[in-house]
Short mmCIF file of C-alpha atoms and ligand atoms in Angstrom, two decimals:
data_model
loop_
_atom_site.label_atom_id
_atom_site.label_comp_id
_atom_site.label_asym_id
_atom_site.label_seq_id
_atom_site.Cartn_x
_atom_site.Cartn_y
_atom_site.Cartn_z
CA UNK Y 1 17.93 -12.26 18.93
CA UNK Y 2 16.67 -15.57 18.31
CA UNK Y 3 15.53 -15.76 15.07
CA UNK Y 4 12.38 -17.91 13.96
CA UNK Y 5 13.23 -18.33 9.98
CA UNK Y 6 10.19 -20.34 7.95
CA UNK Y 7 11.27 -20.99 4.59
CA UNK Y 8 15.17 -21.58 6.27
CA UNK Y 9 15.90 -23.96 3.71
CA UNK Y 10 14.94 -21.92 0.75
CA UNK Y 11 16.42 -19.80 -1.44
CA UNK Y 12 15.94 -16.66 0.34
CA UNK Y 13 15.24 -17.53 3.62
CA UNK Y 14 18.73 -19.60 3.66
CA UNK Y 15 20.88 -16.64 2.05
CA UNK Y 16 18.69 -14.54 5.17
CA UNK Y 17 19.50 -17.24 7.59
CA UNK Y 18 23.36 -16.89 6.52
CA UNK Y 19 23.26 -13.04 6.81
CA UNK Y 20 20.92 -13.41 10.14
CA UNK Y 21 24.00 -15.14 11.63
CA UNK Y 22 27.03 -13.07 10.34
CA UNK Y 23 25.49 -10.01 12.35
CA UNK Y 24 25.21 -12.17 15.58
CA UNK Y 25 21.86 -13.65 15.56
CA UNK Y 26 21.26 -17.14 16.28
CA UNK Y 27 18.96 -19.16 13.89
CA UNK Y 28 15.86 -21.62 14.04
CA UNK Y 29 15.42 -22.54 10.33
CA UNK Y 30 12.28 -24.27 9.80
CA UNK Y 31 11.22 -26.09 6.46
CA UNK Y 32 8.79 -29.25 5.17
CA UNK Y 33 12.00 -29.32 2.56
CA UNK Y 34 9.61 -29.97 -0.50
CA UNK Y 35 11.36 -26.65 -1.82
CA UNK Y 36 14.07 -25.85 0.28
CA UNK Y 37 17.34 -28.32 0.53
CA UNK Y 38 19.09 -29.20 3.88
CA UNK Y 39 22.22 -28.77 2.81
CA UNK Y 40 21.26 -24.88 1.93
CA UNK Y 41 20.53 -24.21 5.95
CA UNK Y 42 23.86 -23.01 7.13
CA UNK Y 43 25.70 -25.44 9.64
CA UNK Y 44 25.27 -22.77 12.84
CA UNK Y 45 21.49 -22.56 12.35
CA UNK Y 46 19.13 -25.00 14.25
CA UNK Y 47 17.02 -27.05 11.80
CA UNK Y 48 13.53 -28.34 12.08
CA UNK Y 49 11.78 -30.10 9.55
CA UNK Y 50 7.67 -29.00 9.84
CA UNK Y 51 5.43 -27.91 7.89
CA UNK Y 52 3.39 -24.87 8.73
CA UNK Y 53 0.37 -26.74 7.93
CA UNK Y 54 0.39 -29.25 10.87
CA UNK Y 55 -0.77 -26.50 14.00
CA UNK Y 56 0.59 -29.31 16.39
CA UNK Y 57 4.43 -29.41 14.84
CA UNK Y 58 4.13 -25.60 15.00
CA UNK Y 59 3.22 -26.28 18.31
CA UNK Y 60 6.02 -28.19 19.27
CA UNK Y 61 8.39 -25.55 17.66
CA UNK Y 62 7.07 -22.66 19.58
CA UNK Y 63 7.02 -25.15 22.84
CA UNK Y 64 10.69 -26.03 22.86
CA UNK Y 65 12.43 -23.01 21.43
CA UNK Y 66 12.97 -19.50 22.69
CA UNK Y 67 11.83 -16.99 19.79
CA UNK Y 68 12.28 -13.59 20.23
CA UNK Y 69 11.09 -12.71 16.29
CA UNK Y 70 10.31 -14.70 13.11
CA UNK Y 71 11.04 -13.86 9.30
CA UNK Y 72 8.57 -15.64 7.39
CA UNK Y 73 9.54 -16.60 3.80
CA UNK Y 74 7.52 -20.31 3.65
CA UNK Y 75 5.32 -20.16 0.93
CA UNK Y 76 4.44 -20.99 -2.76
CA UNK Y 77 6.14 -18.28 -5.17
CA UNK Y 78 5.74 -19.30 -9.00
CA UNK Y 79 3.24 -17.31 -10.58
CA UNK Y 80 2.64 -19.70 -13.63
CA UNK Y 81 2.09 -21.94 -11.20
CA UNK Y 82 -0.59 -20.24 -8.98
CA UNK Y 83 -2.81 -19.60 -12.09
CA UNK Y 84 -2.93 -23.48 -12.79
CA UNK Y 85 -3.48 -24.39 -8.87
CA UNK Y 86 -4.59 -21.35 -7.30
CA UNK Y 87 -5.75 -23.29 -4.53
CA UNK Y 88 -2.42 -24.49 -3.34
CA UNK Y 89 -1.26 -21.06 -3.11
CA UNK Y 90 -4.13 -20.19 -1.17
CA UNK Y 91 -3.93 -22.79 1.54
CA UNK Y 92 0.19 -22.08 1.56
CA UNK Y 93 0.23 -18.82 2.14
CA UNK Y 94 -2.96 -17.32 3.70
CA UNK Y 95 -4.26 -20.99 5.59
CA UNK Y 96 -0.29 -21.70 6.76
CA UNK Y 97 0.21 -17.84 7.31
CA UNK Y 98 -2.58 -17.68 9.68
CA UNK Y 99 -1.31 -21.06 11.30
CA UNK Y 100 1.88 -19.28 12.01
CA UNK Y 101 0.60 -16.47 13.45
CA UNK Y 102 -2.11 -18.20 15.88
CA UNK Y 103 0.88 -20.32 17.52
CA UNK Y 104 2.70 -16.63 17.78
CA UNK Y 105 -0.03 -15.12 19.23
CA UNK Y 106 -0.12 -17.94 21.67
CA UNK Y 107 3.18 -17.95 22.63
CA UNK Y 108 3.68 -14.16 23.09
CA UNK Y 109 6.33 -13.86 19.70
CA UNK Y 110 5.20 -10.32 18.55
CA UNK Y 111 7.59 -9.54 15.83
CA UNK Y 112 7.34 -10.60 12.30
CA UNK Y 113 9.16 -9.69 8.84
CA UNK Y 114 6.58 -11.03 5.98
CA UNK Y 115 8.21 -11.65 2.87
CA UNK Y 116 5.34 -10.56 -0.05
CA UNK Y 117 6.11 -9.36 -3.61
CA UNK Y 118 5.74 -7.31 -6.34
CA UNK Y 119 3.22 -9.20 -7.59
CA UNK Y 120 0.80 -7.51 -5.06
CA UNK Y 121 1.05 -4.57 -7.15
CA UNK Y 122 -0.82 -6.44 -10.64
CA UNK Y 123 -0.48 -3.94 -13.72
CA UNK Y 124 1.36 -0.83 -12.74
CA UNK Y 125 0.17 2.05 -13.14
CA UNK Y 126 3.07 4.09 -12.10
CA UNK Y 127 6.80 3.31 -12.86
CA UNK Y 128 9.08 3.18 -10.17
CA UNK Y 129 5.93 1.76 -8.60
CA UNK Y 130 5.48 3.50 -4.88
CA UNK Y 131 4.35 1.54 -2.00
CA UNK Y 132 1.29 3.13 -2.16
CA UNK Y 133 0.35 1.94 -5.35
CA UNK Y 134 -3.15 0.77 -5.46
CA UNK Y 135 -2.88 -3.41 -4.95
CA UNK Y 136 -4.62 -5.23 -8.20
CA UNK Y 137 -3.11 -8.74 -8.53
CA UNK Y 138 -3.27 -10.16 -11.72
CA UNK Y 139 -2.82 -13.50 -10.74
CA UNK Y 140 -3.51 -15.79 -7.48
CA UNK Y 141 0.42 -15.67 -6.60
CA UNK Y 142 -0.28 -11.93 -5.63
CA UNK Y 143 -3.95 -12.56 -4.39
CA UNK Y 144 -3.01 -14.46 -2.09
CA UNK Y 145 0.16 -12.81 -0.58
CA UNK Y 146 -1.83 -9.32 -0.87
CA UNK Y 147 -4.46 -11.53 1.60
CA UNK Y 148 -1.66 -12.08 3.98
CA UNK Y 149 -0.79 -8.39 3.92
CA UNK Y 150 -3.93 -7.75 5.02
CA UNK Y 151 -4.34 -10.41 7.38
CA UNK Y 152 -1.48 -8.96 8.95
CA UNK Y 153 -3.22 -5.58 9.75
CA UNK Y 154 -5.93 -7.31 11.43
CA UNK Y 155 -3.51 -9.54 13.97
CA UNK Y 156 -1.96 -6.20 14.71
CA UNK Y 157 -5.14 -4.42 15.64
CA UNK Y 158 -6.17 -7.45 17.18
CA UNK Y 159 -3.17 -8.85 19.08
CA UNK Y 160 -0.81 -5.77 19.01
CA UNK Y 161 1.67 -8.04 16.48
CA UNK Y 162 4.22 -5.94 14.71
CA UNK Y 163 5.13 -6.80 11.20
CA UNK Y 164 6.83 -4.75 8.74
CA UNK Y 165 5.95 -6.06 4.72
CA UNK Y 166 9.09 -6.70 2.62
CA UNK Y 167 7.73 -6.88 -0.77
CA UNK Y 168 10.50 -8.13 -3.33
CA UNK Y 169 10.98 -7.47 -6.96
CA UNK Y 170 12.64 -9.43 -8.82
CA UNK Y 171 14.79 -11.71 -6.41
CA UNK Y 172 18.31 -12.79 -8.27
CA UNK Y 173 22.13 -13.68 -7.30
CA UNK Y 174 23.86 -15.74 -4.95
CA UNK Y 175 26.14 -15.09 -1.88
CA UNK Y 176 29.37 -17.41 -2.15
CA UNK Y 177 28.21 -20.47 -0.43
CA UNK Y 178 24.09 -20.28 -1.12
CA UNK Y 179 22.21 -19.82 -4.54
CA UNK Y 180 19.07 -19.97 -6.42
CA UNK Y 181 18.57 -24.01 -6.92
CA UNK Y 182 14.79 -24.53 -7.56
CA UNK Y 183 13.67 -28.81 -8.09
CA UNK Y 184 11.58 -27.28 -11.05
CA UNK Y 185 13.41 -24.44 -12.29
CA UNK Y 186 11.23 -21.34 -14.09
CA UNK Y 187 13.12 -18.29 -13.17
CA UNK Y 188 14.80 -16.43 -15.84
CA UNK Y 189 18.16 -15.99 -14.33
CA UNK Y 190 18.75 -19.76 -13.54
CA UNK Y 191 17.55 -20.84 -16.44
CA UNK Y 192 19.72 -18.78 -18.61
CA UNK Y 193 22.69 -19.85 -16.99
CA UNK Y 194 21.64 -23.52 -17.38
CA UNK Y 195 21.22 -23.14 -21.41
CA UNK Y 196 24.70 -21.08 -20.59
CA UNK Y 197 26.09 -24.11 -19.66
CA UNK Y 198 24.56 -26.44 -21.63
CA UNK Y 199 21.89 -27.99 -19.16
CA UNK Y 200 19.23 -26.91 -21.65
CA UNK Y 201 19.79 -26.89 -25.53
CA UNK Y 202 17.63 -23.73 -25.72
CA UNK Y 203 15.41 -21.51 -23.85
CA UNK Y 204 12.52 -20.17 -24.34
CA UNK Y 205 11.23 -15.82 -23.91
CA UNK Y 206 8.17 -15.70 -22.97
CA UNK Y 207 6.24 -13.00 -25.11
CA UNK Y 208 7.68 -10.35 -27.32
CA UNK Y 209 4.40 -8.00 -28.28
CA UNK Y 210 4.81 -6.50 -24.80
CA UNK Y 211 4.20 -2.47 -24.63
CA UNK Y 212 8.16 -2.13 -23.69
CA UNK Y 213 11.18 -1.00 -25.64
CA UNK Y 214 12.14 -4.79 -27.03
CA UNK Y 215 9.01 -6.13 -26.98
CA UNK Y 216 9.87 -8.08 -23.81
CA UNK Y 217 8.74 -8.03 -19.93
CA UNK Y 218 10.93 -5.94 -18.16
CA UNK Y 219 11.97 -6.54 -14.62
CA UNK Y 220 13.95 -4.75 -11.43
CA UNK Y 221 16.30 -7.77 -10.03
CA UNK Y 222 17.61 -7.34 -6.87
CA UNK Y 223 20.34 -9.15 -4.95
CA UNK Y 224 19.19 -11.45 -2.42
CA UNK Y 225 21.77 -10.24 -0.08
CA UNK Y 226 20.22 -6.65 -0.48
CA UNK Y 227 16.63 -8.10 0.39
CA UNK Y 228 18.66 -10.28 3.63
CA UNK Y 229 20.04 -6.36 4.41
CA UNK Y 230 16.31 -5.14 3.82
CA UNK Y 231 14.87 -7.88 6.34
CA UNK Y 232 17.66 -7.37 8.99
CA UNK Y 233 16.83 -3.16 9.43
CA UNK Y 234 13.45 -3.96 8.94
CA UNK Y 235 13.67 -6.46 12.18
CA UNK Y 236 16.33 -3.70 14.11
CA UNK Y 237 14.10 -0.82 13.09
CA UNK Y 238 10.33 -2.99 13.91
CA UNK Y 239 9.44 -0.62 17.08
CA UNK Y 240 9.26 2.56 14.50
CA UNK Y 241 8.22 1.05 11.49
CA UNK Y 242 5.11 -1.63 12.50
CA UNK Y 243 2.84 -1.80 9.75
CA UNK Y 244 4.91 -0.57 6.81
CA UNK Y 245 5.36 -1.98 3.60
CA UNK Y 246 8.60 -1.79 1.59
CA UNK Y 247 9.42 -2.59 -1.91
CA UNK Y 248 12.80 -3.69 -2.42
CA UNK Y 249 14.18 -3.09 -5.46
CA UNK Y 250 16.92 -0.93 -7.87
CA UNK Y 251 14.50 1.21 -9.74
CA UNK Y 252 15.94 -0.01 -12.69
CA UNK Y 253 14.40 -2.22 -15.12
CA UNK Y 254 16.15 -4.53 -17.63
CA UNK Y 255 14.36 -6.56 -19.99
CA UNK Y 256 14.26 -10.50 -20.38
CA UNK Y 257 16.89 -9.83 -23.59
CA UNK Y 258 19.17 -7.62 -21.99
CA UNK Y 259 19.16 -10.28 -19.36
CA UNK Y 260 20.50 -12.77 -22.12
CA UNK Y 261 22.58 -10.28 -23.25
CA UNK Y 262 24.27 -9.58 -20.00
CA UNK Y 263 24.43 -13.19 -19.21
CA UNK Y 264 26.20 -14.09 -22.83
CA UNK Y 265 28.93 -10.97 -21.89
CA UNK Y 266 29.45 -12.08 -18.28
CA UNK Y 267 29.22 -15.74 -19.01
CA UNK Y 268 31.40 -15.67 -22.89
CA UNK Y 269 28.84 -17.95 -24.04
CA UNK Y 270 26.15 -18.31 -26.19
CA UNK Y 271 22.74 -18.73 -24.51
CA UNK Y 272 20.39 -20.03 -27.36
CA UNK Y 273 17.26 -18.71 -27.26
CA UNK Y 274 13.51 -18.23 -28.63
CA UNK Y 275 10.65 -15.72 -28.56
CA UNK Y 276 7.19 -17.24 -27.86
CA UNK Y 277 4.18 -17.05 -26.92
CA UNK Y 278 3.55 -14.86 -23.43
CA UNK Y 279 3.62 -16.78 -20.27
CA UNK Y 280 -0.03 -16.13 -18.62
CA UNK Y 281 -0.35 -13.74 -15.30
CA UNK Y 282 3.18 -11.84 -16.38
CA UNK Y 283 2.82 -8.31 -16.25
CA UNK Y 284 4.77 -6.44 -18.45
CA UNK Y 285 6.66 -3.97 -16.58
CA UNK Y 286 7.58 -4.41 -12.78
CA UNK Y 287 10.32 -1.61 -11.38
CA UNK Y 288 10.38 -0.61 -7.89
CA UNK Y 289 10.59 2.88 -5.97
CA UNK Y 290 12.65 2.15 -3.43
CA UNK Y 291 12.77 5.65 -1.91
CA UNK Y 292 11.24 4.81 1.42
CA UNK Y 293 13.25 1.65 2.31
CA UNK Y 294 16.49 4.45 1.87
CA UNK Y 295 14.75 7.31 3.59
CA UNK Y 296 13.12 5.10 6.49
CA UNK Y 297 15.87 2.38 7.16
CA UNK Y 298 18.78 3.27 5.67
CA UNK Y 299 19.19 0.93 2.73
CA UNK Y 300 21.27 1.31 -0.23
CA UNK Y 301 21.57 -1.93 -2.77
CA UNK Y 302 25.38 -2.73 -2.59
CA UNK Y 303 25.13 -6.09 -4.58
CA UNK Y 304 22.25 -5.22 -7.10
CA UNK Y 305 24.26 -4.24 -10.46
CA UNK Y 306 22.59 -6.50 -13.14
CA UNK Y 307 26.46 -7.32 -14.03
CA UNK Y 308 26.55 -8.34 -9.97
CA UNK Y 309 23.76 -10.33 -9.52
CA UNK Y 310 24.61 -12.24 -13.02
CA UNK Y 311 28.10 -12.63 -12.09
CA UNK Y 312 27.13 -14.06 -8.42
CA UNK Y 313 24.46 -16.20 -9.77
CA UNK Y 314 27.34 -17.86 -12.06
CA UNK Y 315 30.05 -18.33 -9.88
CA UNK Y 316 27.74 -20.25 -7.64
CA UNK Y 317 26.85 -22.17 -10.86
CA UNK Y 318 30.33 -22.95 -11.49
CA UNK Y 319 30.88 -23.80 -8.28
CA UNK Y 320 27.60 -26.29 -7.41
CA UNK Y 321 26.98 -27.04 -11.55
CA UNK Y 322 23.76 -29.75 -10.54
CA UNK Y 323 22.49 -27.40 -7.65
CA UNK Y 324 22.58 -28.67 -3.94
CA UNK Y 325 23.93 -32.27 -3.21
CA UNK Y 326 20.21 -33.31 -2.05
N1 UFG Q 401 10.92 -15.80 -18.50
C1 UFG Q 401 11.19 -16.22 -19.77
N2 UFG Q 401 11.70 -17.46 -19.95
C2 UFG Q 401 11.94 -18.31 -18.93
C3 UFG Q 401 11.65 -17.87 -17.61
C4 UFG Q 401 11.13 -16.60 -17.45
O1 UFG Q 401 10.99 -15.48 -20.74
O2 UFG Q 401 12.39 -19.44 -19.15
C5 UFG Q 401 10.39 -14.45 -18.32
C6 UFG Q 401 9.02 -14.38 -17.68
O3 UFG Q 401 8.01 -14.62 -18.62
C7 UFG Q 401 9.04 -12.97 -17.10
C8 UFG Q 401 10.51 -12.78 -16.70
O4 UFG Q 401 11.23 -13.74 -17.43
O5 UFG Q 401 8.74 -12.08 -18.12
C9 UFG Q 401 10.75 -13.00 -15.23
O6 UFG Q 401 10.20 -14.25 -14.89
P1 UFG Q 401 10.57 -15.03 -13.56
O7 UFG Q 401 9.84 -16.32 -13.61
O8 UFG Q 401 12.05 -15.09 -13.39
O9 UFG Q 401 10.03 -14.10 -12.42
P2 UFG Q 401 8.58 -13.46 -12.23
O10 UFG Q 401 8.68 -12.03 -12.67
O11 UFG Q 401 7.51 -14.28 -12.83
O12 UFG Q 401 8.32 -13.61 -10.69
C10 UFG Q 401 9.29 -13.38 -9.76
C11 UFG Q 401 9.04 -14.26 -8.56
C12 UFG Q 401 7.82 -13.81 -7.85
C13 UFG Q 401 7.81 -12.34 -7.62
C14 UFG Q 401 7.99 -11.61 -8.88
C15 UFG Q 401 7.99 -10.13 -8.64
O13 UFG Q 401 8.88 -15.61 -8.95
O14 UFG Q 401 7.78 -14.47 -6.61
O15 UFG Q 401 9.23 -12.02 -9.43
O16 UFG Q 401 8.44 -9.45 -9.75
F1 UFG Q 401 6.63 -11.95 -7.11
#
């Protein structure tokens, strides 16, 4: 299939776009490359730089390339960041969202794979949360992707698109030649490797009064090459499973100190670190159920040990210390 990837340059969508073309697909990685990096859009993929904002780029795209599906991972994703500037997050993903699916609608591409998150869920109630959770963002991050969601439902009954919702936990690791390499970095992973190698003379833990065992947020990290896995079934399996949502996670939680922990073990050094104050729109607790992506498609994590992801995450360190050349 060809393969419409937005977001190709990104984290994700470039360890997707790697996995896309291992199992035979051939790639159209698209990206404005604010985020993403060009050298992180493997060398067999087609690149185009556009940004989903400009309808006549999109256009362009749709015009001169044969689509067959897209996988749509262009978007804002910091949730810090969307309480400050909830607007941008708005107008990236609902207004560019919507862009993406008019020029799809136009131009008869009726598959998509919509990368949302967690954060749809707000405060759980239930832990592993289900899909079926009731959907309370606690912050415009997961406002706006839960709009999308929704969004979605309507293009379907409107337009007969078929989408399946991938909705990530707590997205971590690296494959061997792509890893996590944000310009501003806030993740917790990344950024205890970088005080792990000395990048950053301390970090800081955001909030230790949290209802938890330690005091700190807990999270479920997942591989990216187990969401890539996730994306590819969901795309193979679109015909039976339109319209569903899937969480993709371990069902295990860890929280931000074990993650030091881990890291000082797997790493053998010291990652200096201190509690603070909480970081606004965190929840406290985010695990996944993952029962339906394994009953429905077939999943199992294979890369999603905390000692995995960790130990990916830092050979790619090792390997690419400053990040991407660009
Ligand atoms: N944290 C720190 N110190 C840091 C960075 C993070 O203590 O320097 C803490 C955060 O406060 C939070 C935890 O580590 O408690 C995880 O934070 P991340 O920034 O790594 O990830 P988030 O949980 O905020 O969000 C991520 C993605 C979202 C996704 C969400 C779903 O950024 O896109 O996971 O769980 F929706």
């Amino acid at each position: 299939m060809n393969i419409l990837v937005t977001g190709g340059a990104g984290y994700i969508g470039s360890i997707c776009s790697e996995v896309l073309l291992e199992r035979g697909h051939r790639v159209i990685a698209l990206d404005n490359l604010q985020e993403g990096h060009r050298a992180a859009v493997p060398p067999s993929a087609v690149f185009l730089e556009a940004d989903l904002a400009d309808r006549r780029e999109l256009e362009k795209v749709f015009a001169t390339q044969k689509i067959h599906a897209v996988m749509h991972f262009a978007g804002e994703a910091l949730v810090a960041k969307s309480v400050r500037e909830p607007s941008t997050f708005y107008a990236a993903n609902v207004g560019c969202g919507v862009n993406l699916l008019d020029v799809m609608v136009r131009h008869g591409v009726d598959k998509l794979i919509f990368s949302s998150t967690a954060a749809t869920y707000g405060e759980p109630e239930v832990v592993p949360i289900p899909e079926d959770h009731r959907q309370a963002p606690i912050n415009p991050y997961g406002k706006s992707k839960l709009r999308f969601e929704q969004i979605l439902a309507d293009y379907h009954a409107y337009t007969g698109l078929k989408y399946v919702t991938v909705r990530y936990f707590n997205a971590a690791g690296a494959s061997k030649e792509r890893g996590e390499n944000h310009r501003v970095e806030t993740h917790l992973i990344p950024r205890v490797l970088d005080t792990a190698l000395g990048h950053l003379p301390e970090m800081e833990i955001f909030g230790f009064d949290y209802p938890t065992p330690d005091g700190t947020c807990v999270r479920d990290f997942i591989h990216v090459l187990d969401i890539a896995d996730s994306h590819v079934l969901a795309l193979e399996e679109i015909d039976h499973v339109q319209g569903e949502a899937f969480n993709v996670g371990t069902t295990s939680g860890y929280s931000n100190l074990q993650v030091v922990e881990a890291a000082e073990r797997i790493t053998g050094r010291k990652v200096e670190h201190r509690l603070s104050a909480r970081r606004p729109g965190d929840p406290a607790v985010l695990v996944a159920s993952n029962e339906k992506l394994k009953r429905m498609l077939g999943w199992e994590p294979k890369h999603s040990s905390l000692e995995d992801i960790i130990q990916s995450a830092w050979d790619w360190r090792l390997k690419f210390p400053r990040g991407y050349p660009d």
